[in-house]
XYZ file of C-alpha atoms in Angstrom:
387
model
C 10.510 -62.837 -16.892
C 9.393 -60.183 -18.976
C 6.430 -59.943 -16.541
C 9.063 -59.190 -14.282
C 10.653 -57.206 -15.539
C 7.429 -54.809 -16.486
C 5.948 -54.983 -12.791
C 9.104 -53.524 -11.834
C 10.028 -50.204 -14.613
C 6.052 -49.890 -13.085
C 7.123 -50.275 -9.726
C 10.305 -47.631 -10.206
C 7.499 -44.953 -12.212
C 4.969 -45.626 -9.631
C 8.040 -44.585 -6.827
C 9.666 -41.611 -9.434
C 5.700 -39.783 -9.054
C 4.896 -40.348 -5.911
C 8.444 -38.465 -4.920
C 7.580 -36.054 -7.222
C 4.273 -35.230 -5.883
C 6.232 -35.077 -2.414
C 8.582 -33.012 -3.217
C 5.799 -30.664 -5.046
C 3.857 -31.077 -2.178
C 5.861 -30.168 0.222
C 7.894 -27.274 -2.120
C 4.089 -25.593 -1.872
C 4.487 -25.827 1.633
C 7.300 -23.652 2.054
C 6.156 -21.335 -0.595
C 2.347 -21.501 0.947
C 4.453 -20.790 4.844
C 7.121 -17.910 3.051
C 4.245 -16.612 1.825
C 1.640 -16.276 4.647
C 5.418 -14.815 6.444
C 5.389 -11.416 3.592
C 2.105 -11.404 4.222
C 1.959 -11.326 8.028
C 5.164 -8.714 8.307
C 3.462 -6.750 6.033
C 0.676 -6.710 7.824
C 2.830 -5.452 11.333
C 4.313 -3.139 9.511
C 1.068 -1.652 9.106
C -1.743 -1.042 10.551
C -3.439 -3.317 10.234
C -3.362 -5.483 13.452
C -4.136 -1.800 15.528
C -7.581 -1.786 13.035
C -8.135 -5.938 13.971
C -8.107 -5.722 17.221
C -8.908 -2.371 17.964
C -12.445 -3.165 15.876
C -12.491 -6.643 17.919
C -11.984 -4.636 21.377
C -14.999 -2.681 21.031
C -17.213 -5.654 21.061
C -16.457 -6.905 24.222
C -18.881 -6.983 26.911
C -18.559 -4.349 29.727
C -20.590 -2.841 33.095
C -22.287 -0.668 31.027
C -22.607 3.467 32.085
C -22.442 5.583 33.778
C -18.601 4.871 34.716
C -17.277 6.098 38.104
C -14.430 8.605 38.049
C -14.820 10.178 41.214
C -11.017 11.095 41.732
C -9.145 12.066 39.216
C -9.109 15.647 37.140
C -10.615 14.763 33.018
C -9.046 16.753 30.981
C -10.616 15.979 27.331
C -12.545 13.281 26.040
C -13.371 12.111 22.586
C -14.812 9.096 20.264
C -12.774 6.660 17.854
C -15.519 4.978 16.225
C -17.086 2.945 18.846
C -14.937 3.525 21.250
C -14.286 6.206 24.534
C -10.507 8.326 25.090
C -10.920 9.880 28.559
C -7.620 12.237 29.278
C -7.555 12.667 32.914
C -3.819 14.643 34.761
C -2.952 10.977 34.747
C -4.345 8.452 32.315
C -5.628 7.669 28.647
C -8.429 5.378 29.726
C -10.186 3.758 27.250
C -13.423 1.699 26.609
C -15.800 0.314 24.755
C -19.153 1.477 23.951
C -19.839 -0.552 26.292
C -18.968 0.450 29.336
C -15.589 -2.856 29.924
C -12.382 -0.644 30.108
C -9.684 -1.673 27.007
C -6.909 -0.059 28.537
C -5.060 2.642 31.210
C -2.276 4.279 29.531
C -0.231 6.144 32.532
C 0.200 9.581 30.561
C 4.078 11.931 33.174
C 1.988 14.203 31.244
C 1.996 17.903 33.453
C -0.358 18.948 30.246
C -1.433 16.443 28.522
C -2.777 17.155 24.891
C -5.030 14.135 22.724
C -5.401 13.472 19.181
C -7.053 10.653 17.288
C -6.682 9.152 14.307
C -7.512 6.024 11.854
C -6.569 3.533 14.662
C -4.138 5.547 16.830
C -3.880 7.777 19.560
C -1.973 11.119 20.444
C -0.235 12.284 23.105
C 1.990 15.248 24.020
C 2.766 17.793 26.167
C 3.599 21.863 24.780
C 6.730 21.120 27.272
C 7.955 17.742 26.848
C 9.648 16.907 24.223
C 8.161 13.514 25.548
C 5.106 12.146 22.600
C 3.522 8.944 23.150
C 1.843 7.043 20.166
C -1.534 3.863 21.575
C -4.134 1.878 19.646
C -6.961 0.348 21.939
C -4.944 -1.862 22.653
C -1.191 -1.767 22.274
C 1.338 1.133 22.741
C 3.313 1.477 18.822
C 5.891 4.369 19.861
C 7.443 6.509 22.456
C 9.107 10.012 20.301
C 11.189 12.029 21.600
C 12.834 14.939 19.953
C 15.485 17.478 20.172
C 12.739 20.924 21.257
C 9.356 20.331 22.996
C 6.781 19.294 20.502
C 4.217 21.998 20.209
C 1.545 20.737 18.150
C 1.186 17.456 16.462
C -1.547 15.047 14.226
C -1.764 12.269 12.070
C -3.809 11.303 9.323
C -6.368 8.608 8.720
C -3.662 6.168 8.292
C -1.542 7.227 10.777
C 1.538 9.199 9.373
C 2.876 12.017 12.322
C 4.062 15.805 11.286
C 4.590 17.680 14.880
C 6.101 20.960 14.939
C 9.152 22.170 16.700
C 11.211 24.404 17.973
C 14.458 23.891 16.202
C 18.387 26.819 16.725
C 18.099 29.574 13.921
C 14.781 28.968 12.893
C 11.380 30.189 13.920
C 10.154 26.111 13.628
C 9.434 23.543 11.982
C 7.499 20.952 10.393
C 8.570 17.624 10.369
C 6.430 14.309 9.272
C 7.074 10.437 9.889
C 5.594 7.510 8.126
C 3.200 4.994 10.130
C 6.121 3.556 10.541
C 7.023 5.980 13.045
C 11.348 5.404 12.434
C 12.983 8.028 9.888
C 11.697 11.437 8.778
C 9.580 11.702 5.083
C 9.256 15.319 4.797
C 10.342 18.321 6.620
C 10.904 22.259 6.484
C 12.245 24.647 8.406
C 10.231 28.569 8.097
C 12.556 31.418 8.802
C 10.616 33.899 8.618
C 6.953 32.414 10.816
C 6.617 31.135 13.968
C 4.524 28.230 12.798
C 1.902 26.434 15.011
C -0.191 24.441 13.390
C 0.103 21.050 10.923
C -2.419 19.106 9.220
C -2.800 16.652 6.522
C -4.000 16.021 3.239
C -7.511 13.947 3.860
C -5.519 10.940 0.832
C -2.297 11.601 3.513
C 0.273 13.581 0.600
C 0.148 16.027 1.477
C 0.416 18.232 4.666
C -0.959 22.381 5.092
C 0.929 24.351 7.865
C -0.334 27.866 8.847
C 2.613 30.096 11.176
C 2.421 33.876 12.379
C 4.328 37.110 11.431
C 4.249 40.436 12.215
C 4.568 42.825 9.388
C 4.305 47.160 9.769
C 1.925 46.606 13.133
C 0.018 43.701 11.399
C -0.658 40.059 12.555
C -0.051 38.060 9.014
C -0.849 34.693 8.879
C 0.414 32.271 6.203
C -0.313 29.406 5.054
C 1.465 26.581 3.114
C 0.957 23.820 1.556
C 3.612 21.187 0.188
C 3.256 17.824 -1.307
C 5.137 15.218 0.739
C 6.980 13.741 -2.701
C 8.570 17.245 -3.293
C 10.762 20.467 -2.231
C 8.443 23.281 -2.700
C 6.083 24.670 -1.550
C 2.730 24.405 -4.243
C 1.134 26.718 -1.985
C 1.266 30.220 -0.190
C -0.735 32.682 0.706
C -1.381 35.217 3.171
C -4.140 36.139 5.681
C -3.408 40.210 6.644
C -4.631 40.893 10.260
C -7.203 37.756 10.396
C -5.828 34.357 12.178
C -5.979 30.842 11.633
C -7.844 29.087 13.853
C -7.558 26.130 12.189
C -6.538 23.525 8.767
C -8.940 20.181 8.038
C -9.033 18.457 5.128
C -12.739 16.983 4.251
C -13.353 14.252 1.144
C -10.345 15.975 -0.417
C -10.845 19.687 -0.148
C -9.591 22.052 2.455
C -11.486 24.240 5.010
C -9.112 27.586 6.343
C -10.505 28.687 9.252
C -9.629 32.028 10.172
C -11.569 35.307 13.016
C -13.229 35.961 10.312
C -13.691 33.649 8.075
C -13.525 30.112 5.833
C -12.061 29.837 3.182
C -11.941 27.107 0.823
C -9.509 25.302 -1.800
C -9.156 22.361 -4.276
C -6.084 18.931 -2.787
C -4.721 21.095 -5.606
C -4.441 23.958 -3.794
C -7.015 26.250 -5.848
C -8.558 28.976 -4.260
C -12.608 28.181 -4.182
C -14.843 29.404 -1.688
C -15.620 32.049 1.261
C -17.771 32.636 4.215
C -18.178 35.322 5.819
C -18.958 35.919 9.073
C -19.474 39.332 9.019
C -17.735 41.368 12.161
C -19.474 38.252 14.162
C -17.013 37.412 16.683
C -16.257 33.050 15.699
C -16.363 31.374 19.524
C -16.200 28.084 19.098
C -15.852 25.375 16.354
C -15.296 21.642 15.404
C -14.976 21.210 12.432
C -14.332 17.187 12.636
C -17.197 16.155 10.644
C -18.333 14.122 7.771
C -17.782 17.513 5.277
C -20.124 19.285 8.187
C -18.575 22.148 10.191
C -20.458 23.363 13.036
C -19.100 27.328 14.164
C -20.487 29.518 17.261
C -20.569 33.034 15.316
C -21.795 36.054 18.062
C -21.105 37.841 21.508
C -23.883 36.450 23.499
C -22.585 38.764 27.013
C -23.624 42.073 24.688
C -26.831 40.684 22.462
C -27.446 37.587 24.681
C -27.711 34.585 22.506
C -25.625 33.461 19.394
C -25.849 31.846 15.960
C -25.257 28.765 15.733
C -24.178 28.467 12.134
C -23.939 24.169 9.584
C -20.932 24.214 7.014
C -20.507 22.110 4.418
C -17.385 21.355 2.966
C -17.884 23.561 -0.224
C -18.349 26.800 1.924
C -22.008 26.393 2.379
C -23.932 27.114 5.552
C -26.577 24.655 5.257
C -28.689 25.534 8.694
C -27.914 27.964 11.598
C -29.299 28.257 14.628
C -29.876 31.324 17.119
C -29.419 29.529 21.330
C -30.405 31.817 23.315
C -27.473 31.013 25.849
C -24.500 30.757 25.695
C -22.687 27.294 24.821
C -20.450 25.445 27.069
C -18.165 22.420 24.546
C -19.308 21.604 21.163
C -18.307 18.328 19.294
C -19.291 16.577 16.024
C -19.538 12.939 14.803
C -20.860 12.704 11.059
C -23.524 14.039 9.931
C -24.878 15.517 13.515
C -23.828 17.654 16.437
C -23.999 17.907 20.337
C -24.161 21.111 21.925
C -23.956 21.175 25.653
C -26.056 24.764 27.130
C -27.016 26.083 29.611
C -27.894 22.913 32.273
C -29.570 20.530 28.710
C -27.710 19.234 25.110
C -29.427 19.848 22.034
C -28.170 17.419 19.692
C -28.611 18.796 15.606
C -28.068 17.532 12.392
C -26.337 19.468 9.705
C -29.728 20.503 8.361
C -30.872 21.611 11.668
C -32.916 20.220 13.280
C -32.785 19.043 16.574
C -33.038 14.992 17.398
C -33.019 15.552 21.472
C -32.708 17.717 23.967
C -31.119 16.067 26.759
C -31.337 17.343 30.335
C -28.878 16.268 32.801
C -29.487 15.820 36.504
C -25.508 17.702 37.474
C -23.284 19.504 35.234
C -21.599 19.199 32.532
C -18.220 19.189 32.513
C -17.598 17.971 28.714
C -19.449 16.368 25.798
C -18.632 13.596 23.269
C -20.322 12.141 20.215
C -20.304 9.497 18.716
C -21.989 7.344 16.131
C -25.262 6.624 17.886
C -24.561 8.176 21.193
C -23.453 11.429 23.019
C -21.486 10.619 25.957
C -21.223 13.346 29.372
C -18.808 13.922 31.443
C -19.934 14.985 35.024
C -17.989 16.201 38.533
C -18.401 12.225 39.370
C -18.539 10.190 36.329
C -19.126 9.286 32.807
C -22.452 9.191 31.441
C -24.150 7.922 27.999
C -27.239 8.032 26.177
C -28.601 7.795 22.801
C -29.103 10.812 20.159
C -32.556 8.663 20.135
């Protein structure tokens, strides 16, 4: 009898132990489920999924280049990672480097403008109140404003800055986080017409360019704001100069005017100045990895121009004298592609010519990517290695 009672106690103890194990397993599964759900929600609320799906799409095989474009008017070409963006008068076409069409987006803009940064593509029209944000694999958001979008740009993290007109002011800039919901910053200008805005490298601050006329002189104004602040941490006027471009490379600001390049630290401290010495600025591209390419000089008068490579600290790395007018130019990483005459030159930041390409047909646009250059002819988009 005593043995039976002992066996019964052991059986009940084992059953309790098994019940506790099953309860623990169930609670662990519940915690794991909600943990995965929370992580997936966090990923979906950011643009990580855009990065991952875009990277996978770049690996898909295609039929290669050239790609025929016989009936469309191509307005812009840009590289984005290992993909090529082709903006026509009706559509945005996205191809990977293998020539596979990833997406076609009908934009319905009359005068479309395309920008890209990080995993996102921005489409707008200065005469339209609409704005589209796309990725390589899907639509992100369509936004509408009360006034036409004069200028817009993206940060590397997917934040959006928009300049529009506004009543009783000369312009306003509004900034949205990558979630693209409510604005996180706005500023209205009562003194200058706003026309350009750029994000800092870390996306925590912006630089805004405006223009006004004072005592008969053009005055370009530079204003920098931290997005979590209400007062500017830098205000600077350039009398008699026009600001053409704002960019932040490796945490350092470059302000490009028609007379020179000015450099500021991320906190707004003035650093270097590179003067063009009265050479007219004809073209520029500032999206390299700490590299800007400038075309200086008057080809009509002197039958030559100068290709200058500036580093992120305002030093001229190298310069080349070109005996033809420059038609187009692009920069990627530490290389530059220049279309002049009937050829395309590929150069590095040191001014060394890596390759000379002689297309058989007229070249309308060029776009430099990672180890490849794309060029548009009247009936096709072509690709060639830069090595």
